[in-house]
Amino acid sequence: MSAADLADFRADVRAWCRAHIPSDWRAAQTGATDAEFVAFQQAWFQELRGAGYAVPHWPAEWGGGMSVAQQTVLYRELAAHDAPRLVLAFVAIHHAAATLLAAGTDAQRERHLPAILDGEIWVQGFSEPDAGSDLAALRTTARRQGDAYVVNGQKVWASGAAHADQCLLLARTDPAAPKRRGISYLLMDMRSPGVEVRPIRQATGESHFCEIFLDDVVIPAGNLVGPEHDGWRVAQETLGTERGMTMLELAERLGNGGFRWLVEACARPGRDGTAPLDDSRVRDRLAELETEVTGLRALCADLVANDAPGPADASIVKLYYSELLQRMTDFGAQIAGPAAHTVLRKPLSSGWESGAWVLDFVGSWEWTIPGGTSEIQRSIIGERGLGLPREPKAV
Amino acid sequence: MPEEHAELHAELRAVVRDLLAKTGPDAAPDWRTLARSGWLGLEAPEELDGAGASFAETAVVLHEFGRAAARGPYPAVAALALGALTLLEPSPGRDGLIEATVAGRTVPILALDGEAEHVPFRLLRTATGLALHGAARFVQEAPAADRLLLPALDPAGTPVLVDLPARTAGLTGSAIPVLDETRTFGEISAQGPTVPEDSVLRFADEAKAVRRLHDRAAVALACDSLGSAEAMLDATVAYAGTREQFGRRIGSFQAVKHLCADMLVKVEVARHLVGAAVRAEAGEGDPVAAAMAKSHACAAAVEVAGTAMQLHGGMGYTWESGIHVHLKRVTLDRELCGSPAAHRRRLADRYPALARGEAETYTSR
């Protein structure tokens, strides 16, 4: 796409943003009920879908087909115009779609990709109480019985499970095999008998993480993704491909939403009449953060554009994003002062840098812990990216 | 980057790396060899015997010089002096100087002050003609100069470049010894030498010229620091992968491995910021990209070199290990041509206007 075409595209997105982003969504989503949140998310998804902006990263045949340059423009403009985020559809349009596109059968793709566009909500059922960083130690079992698997076990940290229609499930199909070789990847209908969801209240006071209890849940064998017992590899590959796509949006959010609010907060005069921006140390820190977020955006764009990324590139981006988010929101909390502690709720449907700085800061651990903690990412970067020797195995 | 450029850069990188390896750490690469290689004239127009390439190619060589902590005036001549000459209006004086530089017949040095950002010289009109006054400190590779290109304000206050032989009465140069033994610096001062009218060279874009000179110097140092940081990371990974303590290779300890991972992340972020600044510098220039690259990459390189010394243990602190060479070099890179804090001050100058909503997006490039 030529620079002129890209400029036209930018103008289209801007015009669309001005016409379609509800000006009152932050107020309406602050303190909203679960039902209001879900209804708003579903409506916003269809609004974006109507413009062709909901799944720009999908292949053209399924309703996407935007170049990386276009996606970057799209996400930048959505962030700059403070659009709500697709919080509820996140796992569906990224993790589920990446899995189905890379490893699913034609029947699975045809069943689910159009359904996702119509609002099917997905959740990831990977972690377990005793399988967090050591995910491959998972113990949920899937026993083959005729044309189905019978699943028993418990999943935890399943974000959005309370609203989900479908679940990406990792379960052990061969208990005798070495731990990474006996796992299968399954698609589970959350309305199946034997599925019970219990929300967990998290550090921010919200409860979008859940436990999922599985008691003799029957999953048709046709819902197996990839070869039986090979689910670990499927999960590793799809997690990698998905990482870049999600980060592109999040990096633009941090650069054009988070950083902008930070500058605005710094320019606001306090009770003594001076603004934080009058302080040279504040200006220095802001400039440092702007530089870092610019570096992050370049890293993300490169990761997405690269057909053959390095084995640790996704980990580098995840680690850098999550720790930068933490630094930025921490700084926001310091700038906003005690008053930020009176912001008791952040708007639902907002990003990780909503401007409710203390809640954003507390919430930033949702990035440094899940999806492989920062410590796990550093080990991956050291071992796969730099070729350093592995940890000795436990005896 | 288009694929053919990536291939050309990889080729250029390999040849430069090879030459610097053969030269060794204690000598500067032979100037005639450099001239024959064409690297002095990468950015010179083809009609003046140059390669007609861009700063992106010069940056590849600068990067390798940093990686090898190489000696000699190449960065000062190719990136700074030739870079300044290409910003000038074409004239017989300018064109002749470019040709002689590309051929290696002259070693021109840009008298840019490495300690403070200002236009260091003034041209005053006297009864006998133009006279030059002023001084520049921390001029990179000044002791190697046979010609000096002196940024000056002419009597009308317009920035110009004054071209004088290094041995000109009234122009004095003195070496400034520094801890970094791989480079040389000098102070140039002018006490009223007479300047012939045709030695006053005019910039094509006078409004932008001074900013471009400083940005070019800053980005060149960022390239040097990035190359050095990569070398320090490679050396540390190699060491941690072989050195054994407690019956294990030390790189298998998380305490060591995680510091190496942090070094790689710093290098990767710096690489992207420097890459953006280099691409901008190869075109119209971008002061924001230059300030980000200089402040971030040069600070990161010092952290990386420091971690390299730490992870090499006692061996790292020895003179023999050579890590101190990189640590001193990148620490000086960081302080020269605007500290990280100075560059961040320039970035922050934009914030009041941005907060007032006078810009549509914040980081919209």
Short mmCIF file of N, CA, C and O in Angstrom, two decimals, chain A residues 138-242:
data_model
loop_
_atom_site.label_atom_id
_atom_site.label_comp_id
_atom_site.label_asym_id
_atom_site.label_seq_id
_atom_site.Cartn_x
_atom_site.Cartn_y
_atom_site.Cartn_z
N LEU A 138 0.31 -29.91 34.15
CA LEU A 138 -1.14 -29.91 34.34
C LEU A 138 -1.68 -31.33 34.51
O LEU A 138 -1.15 -32.30 33.97
N ARG A 139 -2.77 -31.45 35.32
CA ARG A 139 -3.28 -32.76 35.71
C ARG A 139 -4.71 -33.05 35.27
O ARG A 139 -5.21 -34.14 35.50
N THR A 140 -5.38 -32.06 34.68
CA THR A 140 -6.73 -32.32 34.17
C THR A 140 -6.64 -33.44 33.14
O THR A 140 -5.78 -33.41 32.25
N THR A 141 -7.52 -34.45 33.27
CA THR A 141 -7.43 -35.60 32.37
C THR A 141 -8.56 -35.59 31.33
O THR A 141 -9.65 -35.09 31.60
N ALA A 142 -8.25 -36.12 30.18
CA ALA A 142 -9.27 -36.32 29.14
C ALA A 142 -9.14 -37.79 28.70
O ALA A 142 -8.16 -38.17 28.07
N ARG A 143 -10.11 -38.60 29.12
CA ARG A 143 -10.08 -40.03 28.84
C ARG A 143 -10.90 -40.30 27.59
O ARG A 143 -12.05 -39.85 27.49
N ARG A 144 -10.32 -41.01 26.62
CA ARG A 144 -11.06 -41.29 25.38
C ARG A 144 -12.08 -42.38 25.65
O ARG A 144 -11.76 -43.43 26.17
N GLN A 145 -13.35 -42.11 25.28
CA GLN A 145 -14.43 -43.12 25.39
C GLN A 145 -15.22 -43.06 24.12
O GLN A 145 -16.03 -42.15 23.92
N GLY A 146 -14.94 -44.01 23.19
CA GLY A 146 -15.64 -44.02 21.91
C GLY A 146 -15.33 -42.76 21.13
O GLY A 146 -14.18 -42.43 20.91
N ASP A 147 -16.38 -42.02 20.76
CA ASP A 147 -16.22 -40.83 19.94
C ASP A 147 -16.06 -39.55 20.75
O ASP A 147 -16.31 -38.46 20.25
N ALA A 148 -15.69 -39.71 22.00
CA ALA A 148 -15.63 -38.52 22.85
C ALA A 148 -14.49 -38.64 23.88
O ALA A 148 -13.90 -39.71 24.05
N TYR A 149 -14.17 -37.50 24.50
CA TYR A 149 -13.26 -37.47 25.63
C TYR A 149 -14.09 -37.13 26.86
O TYR A 149 -14.99 -36.30 26.80
N VAL A 150 -13.74 -37.77 27.98
CA VAL A 150 -14.42 -37.44 29.24
C VAL A 150 -13.38 -36.73 30.12
O VAL A 150 -12.31 -37.27 30.40
N VAL A 151 -13.70 -35.49 30.49
CA VAL A 151 -12.71 -34.61 31.11
C VAL A 151 -13.03 -34.39 32.58
O VAL A 151 -14.17 -34.12 32.95
N ASN A 152 -11.96 -34.50 33.41
CA ASN A 152 -12.08 -34.22 34.83
C ASN A 152 -10.89 -33.39 35.29
O ASN A 152 -9.75 -33.68 34.89
N GLY A 153 -11.15 -32.39 36.13
CA GLY A 153 -10.03 -31.59 36.66
C GLY A 153 -10.46 -30.19 37.01
O GLY A 153 -11.67 -29.91 37.15
N GLN A 154 -9.48 -29.34 37.14
CA GLN A 154 -9.76 -27.98 37.57
C GLN A 154 -8.81 -27.01 36.87
O GLN A 154 -7.61 -27.23 36.83
N LYS A 155 -9.39 -25.94 36.33
CA LYS A 155 -8.59 -24.89 35.69
C LYS A 155 -8.70 -23.62 36.53
O LYS A 155 -9.68 -23.42 37.26
N VAL A 156 -7.71 -22.74 36.36
CA VAL A 156 -7.74 -21.53 37.16
C VAL A 156 -7.19 -20.36 36.33
O VAL A 156 -6.53 -20.59 35.31
N TRP A 157 -7.47 -19.14 36.75
CA TRP A 157 -7.06 -17.90 36.06
C TRP A 157 -7.67 -17.82 34.67
O TRP A 157 -7.06 -17.31 33.75
N ALA A 158 -8.87 -18.39 34.50
CA ALA A 158 -9.53 -18.35 33.19
C ALA A 158 -10.25 -17.01 33.08
O ALA A 158 -11.32 -16.82 33.65
N SER A 159 -9.63 -16.09 32.32
CA SER A 159 -10.14 -14.72 32.25
C SER A 159 -11.42 -14.66 31.43
O SER A 159 -11.44 -15.08 30.28
N GLY A 160 -12.48 -14.16 32.03
CA GLY A 160 -13.75 -14.01 31.32
C GLY A 160 -14.57 -15.28 31.22
O GLY A 160 -15.53 -15.34 30.46
N ALA A 161 -14.22 -16.31 32.01
CA ALA A 161 -14.91 -17.60 31.89
C ALA A 161 -16.40 -17.48 32.18
O ALA A 161 -17.21 -18.24 31.66
N ALA A 162 -16.77 -16.50 33.03
CA ALA A 162 -18.17 -16.37 33.41
C ALA A 162 -19.05 -16.08 32.20
O ALA A 162 -20.24 -16.39 32.22
N HIS A 163 -18.48 -15.46 31.16
CA HIS A 163 -19.27 -15.08 29.99
C HIS A 163 -19.00 -15.96 28.78
O HIS A 163 -19.57 -15.74 27.71
N ALA A 164 -18.09 -16.92 28.93
CA ALA A 164 -17.59 -17.61 27.74
C ALA A 164 -18.55 -18.68 27.21
O ALA A 164 -19.25 -19.35 27.98
N ASP A 165 -18.56 -18.81 25.88
CA ASP A 165 -19.31 -19.88 25.22
C ASP A 165 -18.42 -21.10 24.98
O ASP A 165 -18.90 -22.22 24.98
N GLN A 166 -17.16 -20.85 24.72
CA GLN A 166 -16.24 -21.91 24.34
C GLN A 166 -14.93 -21.76 25.09
O GLN A 166 -14.57 -20.65 25.49
N CYS A 167 -14.24 -22.90 25.24
CA CYS A 167 -12.98 -22.89 26.01
C CYS A 167 -11.88 -23.61 25.23
O CYS A 167 -12.10 -24.68 24.67
N LEU A 168 -10.69 -23.00 25.21
CA LEU A 168 -9.49 -23.66 24.68
C LEU A 168 -8.91 -24.44 25.85
O LEU A 168 -8.45 -23.84 26.82
N LEU A 169 -8.94 -25.77 25.76
CA LEU A 169 -8.62 -26.59 26.91
C LEU A 169 -7.39 -27.47 26.66
O LEU A 169 -7.29 -28.13 25.63
N LEU A 170 -6.48 -27.44 27.61
CA LEU A 170 -5.36 -28.39 27.59
C LEU A 170 -5.63 -29.45 28.65
O LEU A 170 -5.92 -29.11 29.80
N ALA A 171 -5.57 -30.71 28.24
CA ALA A 171 -5.83 -31.80 29.19
C ALA A 171 -4.91 -32.98 28.88
O ALA A 171 -4.45 -33.13 27.74
N ARG A 172 -4.66 -33.78 29.90
CA ARG A 172 -3.72 -34.91 29.75
C ARG A 172 -4.47 -36.11 29.19
O ARG A 172 -5.43 -36.59 29.79
N THR A 173 -4.02 -36.58 28.03
CA THR A 173 -4.65 -37.74 27.41
C THR A 173 -3.79 -38.99 27.57
O THR A 173 -4.26 -40.10 27.38
N ASP A 174 -2.51 -38.83 27.89
CA ASP A 174 -1.65 -39.99 28.10
C ASP A 174 -0.87 -39.81 29.40
O ASP A 174 0.21 -39.20 29.41
N PRO A 175 -1.41 -40.31 30.50
CA PRO A 175 -0.78 -40.09 31.81
C PRO A 175 0.59 -40.75 31.91
O PRO A 175 1.41 -40.35 32.74
N ALA A 176 0.88 -41.75 31.07
CA ALA A 176 2.14 -42.48 31.17
C ALA A 176 3.28 -41.76 30.44
O ALA A 176 4.45 -41.99 30.73
N ALA A 177 2.94 -40.88 29.51
CA ALA A 177 3.97 -40.23 28.69
C ALA A 177 4.69 -39.14 29.49
O ALA A 177 4.16 -38.65 30.48
N PRO A 178 5.94 -38.76 29.05
CA PRO A 178 6.61 -37.60 29.68
C PRO A 178 5.68 -36.39 29.62
O PRO A 178 4.86 -36.28 28.71
N LYS A 179 5.81 -35.48 30.59
CA LYS A 179 4.72 -34.53 30.82
C LYS A 179 4.34 -33.67 29.63
O LYS A 179 3.17 -33.32 29.47
N ARG A 180 5.28 -33.34 28.75
CA ARG A 180 4.92 -32.50 27.59
C ARG A 180 4.35 -33.32 26.44
O ARG A 180 3.89 -32.77 25.45
N ARG A 181 4.45 -34.66 26.52
CA ARG A 181 4.06 -35.48 25.37
C ARG A 181 2.68 -36.11 25.53
O ARG A 181 2.22 -36.76 24.62
N GLY A 182 2.06 -35.92 26.69
CA GLY A 182 0.78 -36.60 26.89
C GLY A 182 -0.40 -35.65 26.96
O GLY A 182 -1.44 -35.99 27.49
N ILE A 183 -0.22 -34.43 26.43
CA ILE A 183 -1.25 -33.40 26.56
C ILE A 183 -1.96 -33.23 25.21
O ILE A 183 -1.32 -33.26 24.16
N SER A 184 -3.29 -33.04 25.26
CA SER A 184 -4.03 -32.77 24.02
C SER A 184 -4.74 -31.43 24.13
O SER A 184 -5.02 -30.93 25.23
N TYR A 185 -5.02 -30.86 22.97
CA TYR A 185 -5.63 -29.54 22.86
C TYR A 185 -7.08 -29.74 22.41
O TYR A 185 -7.31 -30.30 21.34
N LEU A 186 -8.04 -29.30 23.20
CA LEU A 186 -9.46 -29.56 22.92
C LEU A 186 -10.27 -28.27 22.92
O LEU A 186 -9.91 -27.30 23.60
N LEU A 187 -11.36 -28.29 22.16
CA LEU A 187 -12.32 -27.19 22.17
C LEU A 187 -13.52 -27.65 22.98
O LEU A 187 -14.13 -28.66 22.66
N MET A 188 -13.84 -26.90 24.05
CA MET A 188 -14.90 -27.35 24.95
C MET A 188 -16.04 -26.33 24.99
O MET A 188 -15.81 -25.14 25.21
N ASP A 189 -17.26 -26.83 24.80
CA ASP A 189 -18.46 -25.99 24.93
C ASP A 189 -18.67 -25.71 26.43
O ASP A 189 -18.82 -26.65 27.21
N MET A 190 -18.70 -24.45 26.81
CA MET A 190 -18.81 -24.11 28.23
C MET A 190 -20.17 -24.45 28.82
O MET A 190 -20.34 -24.43 30.03
N ARG A 191 -21.17 -24.74 27.93
CA ARG A 191 -22.50 -25.11 28.44
C ARG A 191 -22.64 -26.62 28.62
O ARG A 191 -23.72 -27.11 28.94
N SER A 192 -21.55 -27.36 28.40
CA SER A 192 -21.62 -28.82 28.59
C SER A 192 -21.93 -29.13 30.04
O SER A 192 -21.45 -28.44 30.95
N PRO A 193 -22.71 -30.19 30.28
CA PRO A 193 -22.95 -30.63 31.67
C PRO A 193 -21.62 -30.97 32.34
O PRO A 193 -20.72 -31.54 31.70
N GLY A 194 -21.50 -30.59 33.62
CA GLY A 194 -20.28 -30.89 34.36
C GLY A 194 -19.29 -29.73 34.41
O GLY A 194 -18.27 -29.83 35.08
N VAL A 195 -19.59 -28.62 33.70
CA VAL A 195 -18.72 -27.44 33.74
C VAL A 195 -19.27 -26.47 34.79
O VAL A 195 -20.43 -26.07 34.71
N GLU A 196 -18.44 -26.14 35.77
CA GLU A 196 -18.87 -25.16 36.76
C GLU A 196 -17.84 -24.04 36.87
O GLU A 196 -16.64 -24.30 36.96
N VAL A 197 -18.31 -22.80 36.82
CA VAL A 197 -17.42 -21.64 36.85
C VAL A 197 -17.60 -20.88 38.15
O VAL A 197 -18.73 -20.61 38.56
N ARG A 198 -16.47 -20.57 38.84
CA ARG A 198 -16.55 -19.74 40.04
C ARG A 198 -15.57 -18.58 39.90
O ARG A 198 -14.38 -18.81 39.72
N PRO A 199 -16.08 -17.36 40.01
CA PRO A 199 -15.19 -16.21 39.87
C PRO A 199 -14.22 -16.10 41.05
O PRO A 199 -14.54 -16.51 42.16
N ILE A 200 -13.03 -15.54 40.78
CA ILE A 200 -12.04 -15.27 41.82
C ILE A 200 -11.92 -13.75 41.91
O ILE A 200 -11.72 -13.09 40.88
N ARG A 201 -12.03 -13.20 43.09
CA ARG A 201 -11.85 -11.76 43.22
C ARG A 201 -10.36 -11.45 43.19
O ARG A 201 -9.58 -12.04 43.93
N GLN A 202 -9.96 -10.54 42.33
CA GLN A 202 -8.53 -10.28 42.18
C GLN A 202 -8.12 -8.98 42.85
O GLN A 202 -8.94 -8.27 43.41
N ALA A 203 -6.80 -8.68 42.75
CA ALA A 203 -6.23 -7.56 43.52
C ALA A 203 -6.92 -6.23 43.27
O ALA A 203 -6.96 -5.37 44.14
N THR A 204 -7.46 -6.03 42.06
CA THR A 204 -8.12 -4.76 41.75
C THR A 204 -9.54 -4.71 42.29
O THR A 204 -10.19 -3.68 42.20
N GLY A 205 -10.04 -5.84 42.82
CA GLY A 205 -11.41 -5.89 43.32
C GLY A 205 -12.37 -6.47 42.29
O GLY A 205 -13.49 -6.85 42.62
N GLU A 206 -11.94 -6.51 41.02
CA GLU A 206 -12.79 -7.10 39.98
C GLU A 206 -12.70 -8.61 40.05
O GLU A 206 -11.87 -9.17 40.76
N SER A 207 -13.58 -9.27 39.28
CA SER A 207 -13.60 -10.73 39.33
C SER A 207 -13.67 -11.34 37.93
O SER A 207 -14.49 -12.18 37.66
N HIS A 208 -12.83 -10.89 37.02
CA HIS A 208 -12.95 -11.50 35.70
C HIS A 208 -12.14 -12.78 35.54
O HIS A 208 -12.29 -13.51 34.58
N PHE A 209 -11.27 -13.05 36.50
CA PHE A 209 -10.62 -14.37 36.50
C PHE A 209 -11.55 -15.38 37.16
O PHE A 209 -12.27 -15.03 38.10
N CYS A 210 -11.49 -16.61 36.70
CA CYS A 210 -12.39 -17.62 37.26
C CYS A 210 -11.66 -18.94 37.44
O CYS A 210 -10.66 -19.22 36.79
N GLU A 211 -12.23 -19.76 38.30
CA GLU A 211 -11.88 -21.17 38.36
C GLU A 211 -12.91 -21.92 37.51
O GLU A 211 -14.07 -21.52 37.47
N ILE A 212 -12.47 -22.97 36.85
CA ILE A 212 -13.41 -23.82 36.10
C ILE A 212 -13.26 -25.24 36.64
O ILE A 212 -12.15 -25.79 36.63
N PHE A 213 -14.36 -25.79 37.16
CA PHE A 213 -14.34 -27.17 37.66
C PHE A 213 -14.95 -28.07 36.59
O PHE A 213 -16.01 -27.77 36.05
N LEU A 214 -14.28 -29.17 36.30
CA LEU A 214 -14.71 -30.06 35.22
C LEU A 214 -14.98 -31.45 35.80
O LEU A 214 -14.07 -32.10 36.33
N ASP A 215 -16.25 -31.87 35.70
CA ASP A 215 -16.66 -33.13 36.32
C ASP A 215 -17.33 -34.00 35.27
O ASP A 215 -18.48 -33.77 34.91
N ASP A 216 -16.57 -34.98 34.75
CA ASP A 216 -17.07 -35.88 33.70
C ASP A 216 -17.68 -35.11 32.53
O ASP A 216 -18.75 -35.45 32.02
N VAL A 217 -16.99 -34.08 32.07
CA VAL A 217 -17.47 -33.29 30.93
C VAL A 217 -17.17 -34.06 29.64
O VAL A 217 -16.05 -34.53 29.43
N VAL A 218 -18.17 -34.20 28.79
CA VAL A 218 -18.00 -34.96 27.54
C VAL A 218 -17.70 -33.99 26.39
O VAL A 218 -18.45 -33.06 26.13
N ILE A 219 -16.55 -34.21 25.73
CA ILE A 219 -16.17 -33.39 24.58
C ILE A 219 -16.08 -34.31 23.36
O ILE A 219 -15.33 -35.30 23.39
N PRO A 220 -16.81 -34.00 22.27
CA PRO A 220 -16.72 -34.85 21.08
C PRO A 220 -15.29 -34.94 20.56
O PRO A 220 -14.55 -33.95 20.61
N ALA A 221 -14.88 -36.10 20.07
CA ALA A 221 -13.51 -36.30 19.58
C ALA A 221 -13.19 -35.36 18.43
O ALA A 221 -12.02 -35.01 18.20
N GLY A 222 -14.23 -34.93 17.69
CA GLY A 222 -14.01 -33.99 16.59
C GLY A 222 -13.53 -32.62 17.05
O GLY A 222 -13.14 -31.79 16.25
N ASN A 223 -13.54 -32.38 18.38
CA ASN A 223 -13.08 -31.09 18.90
C ASN A 223 -11.59 -31.10 19.27
O ASN A 223 -11.09 -30.15 19.87
N LEU A 224 -10.92 -32.19 18.92
CA LEU A 224 -9.47 -32.27 19.15
C LEU A 224 -8.77 -31.35 18.13
O LEU A 224 -9.08 -31.38 16.94
N VAL A 225 -7.84 -30.55 18.59
CA VAL A 225 -7.07 -29.68 17.68
C VAL A 225 -5.65 -30.25 17.56
O VAL A 225 -4.97 -30.45 18.56
N GLY A 226 -5.25 -30.52 16.33
CA GLY A 226 -3.93 -31.13 16.12
C GLY A 226 -3.98 -32.58 16.53
O GLY A 226 -5.03 -33.09 16.95
N PRO A 227 -2.84 -33.29 16.45
CA PRO A 227 -2.81 -34.71 16.80
C PRO A 227 -3.03 -34.94 18.30
O PRO A 227 -2.70 -34.08 19.11
N GLU A 228 -3.62 -36.09 18.62
CA GLU A 228 -3.80 -36.46 20.02
C GLU A 228 -2.41 -36.53 20.69
O GLU A 228 -1.44 -36.95 20.07
N HIS A 229 -2.34 -36.14 21.92
CA HIS A 229 -1.11 -36.10 22.75
C HIS A 229 -0.11 -35.03 22.30
O HIS A 229 0.97 -34.93 22.85
N ASP A 230 -0.45 -34.26 21.26
CA ASP A 230 0.51 -33.27 20.73
C ASP A 230 0.06 -31.85 21.06
O ASP A 230 0.50 -30.88 20.43
N GLY A 231 -0.79 -31.70 22.06
CA GLY A 231 -1.37 -30.40 22.37
C GLY A 231 -0.38 -29.37 22.88
O GLY A 231 -0.57 -28.17 22.72
N TRP A 232 0.69 -29.85 23.54
CA TRP A 232 1.69 -28.92 24.07
C TRP A 232 2.32 -28.13 22.93
O TRP A 232 2.46 -26.91 22.99
N ARG A 233 2.68 -28.85 21.85
CA ARG A 233 3.31 -28.20 20.70
C ARG A 233 2.33 -27.21 20.05
O ARG A 233 2.68 -26.08 19.72
N VAL A 234 1.06 -27.66 19.90
CA VAL A 234 0.05 -26.78 19.30
C VAL A 234 -0.07 -25.50 20.12
O VAL A 234 -0.07 -24.38 19.58
N ALA A 235 -0.11 -25.64 21.45
CA ALA A 235 -0.26 -24.47 22.31
C ALA A 235 0.95 -23.54 22.20
O ALA A 235 0.80 -22.33 22.11
N GLN A 236 2.14 -24.11 22.18
CA GLN A 236 3.35 -23.31 22.08
C GLN A 236 3.36 -22.50 20.79
O GLN A 236 3.65 -21.31 20.78
N GLU A 237 3.01 -23.17 19.69
CA GLU A 237 3.07 -22.49 18.39
C GLU A 237 2.02 -21.40 18.29
O GLU A 237 2.29 -20.30 17.81
N THR A 238 0.80 -21.72 18.73
CA THR A 238 -0.25 -20.72 18.57
C THR A 238 -0.07 -19.56 19.55
O THR A 238 -0.37 -18.43 19.23
N LEU A 239 0.48 -19.84 20.72
CA LEU A 239 0.74 -18.74 21.65
C LEU A 239 1.75 -17.77 21.06
O LEU A 239 1.63 -16.57 21.21
N GLY A 240 2.73 -18.33 20.35
CA GLY A 240 3.75 -17.48 19.72
C GLY A 240 3.16 -16.59 18.64
O GLY A 240 3.41 -15.39 18.62
N THR A 241 2.34 -17.18 17.76
CA THR A 241 1.82 -16.38 16.63
C THR A 241 0.85 -15.31 17.14
O THR A 241 0.78 -14.23 16.59
N GLU A 242 0.14 -15.65 18.18
CA GLU A 242 -0.87 -14.73 18.70
C GLU A 242 -0.23 -13.54 19.40
O GLU A 242 -0.76 -12.45 19.40
#
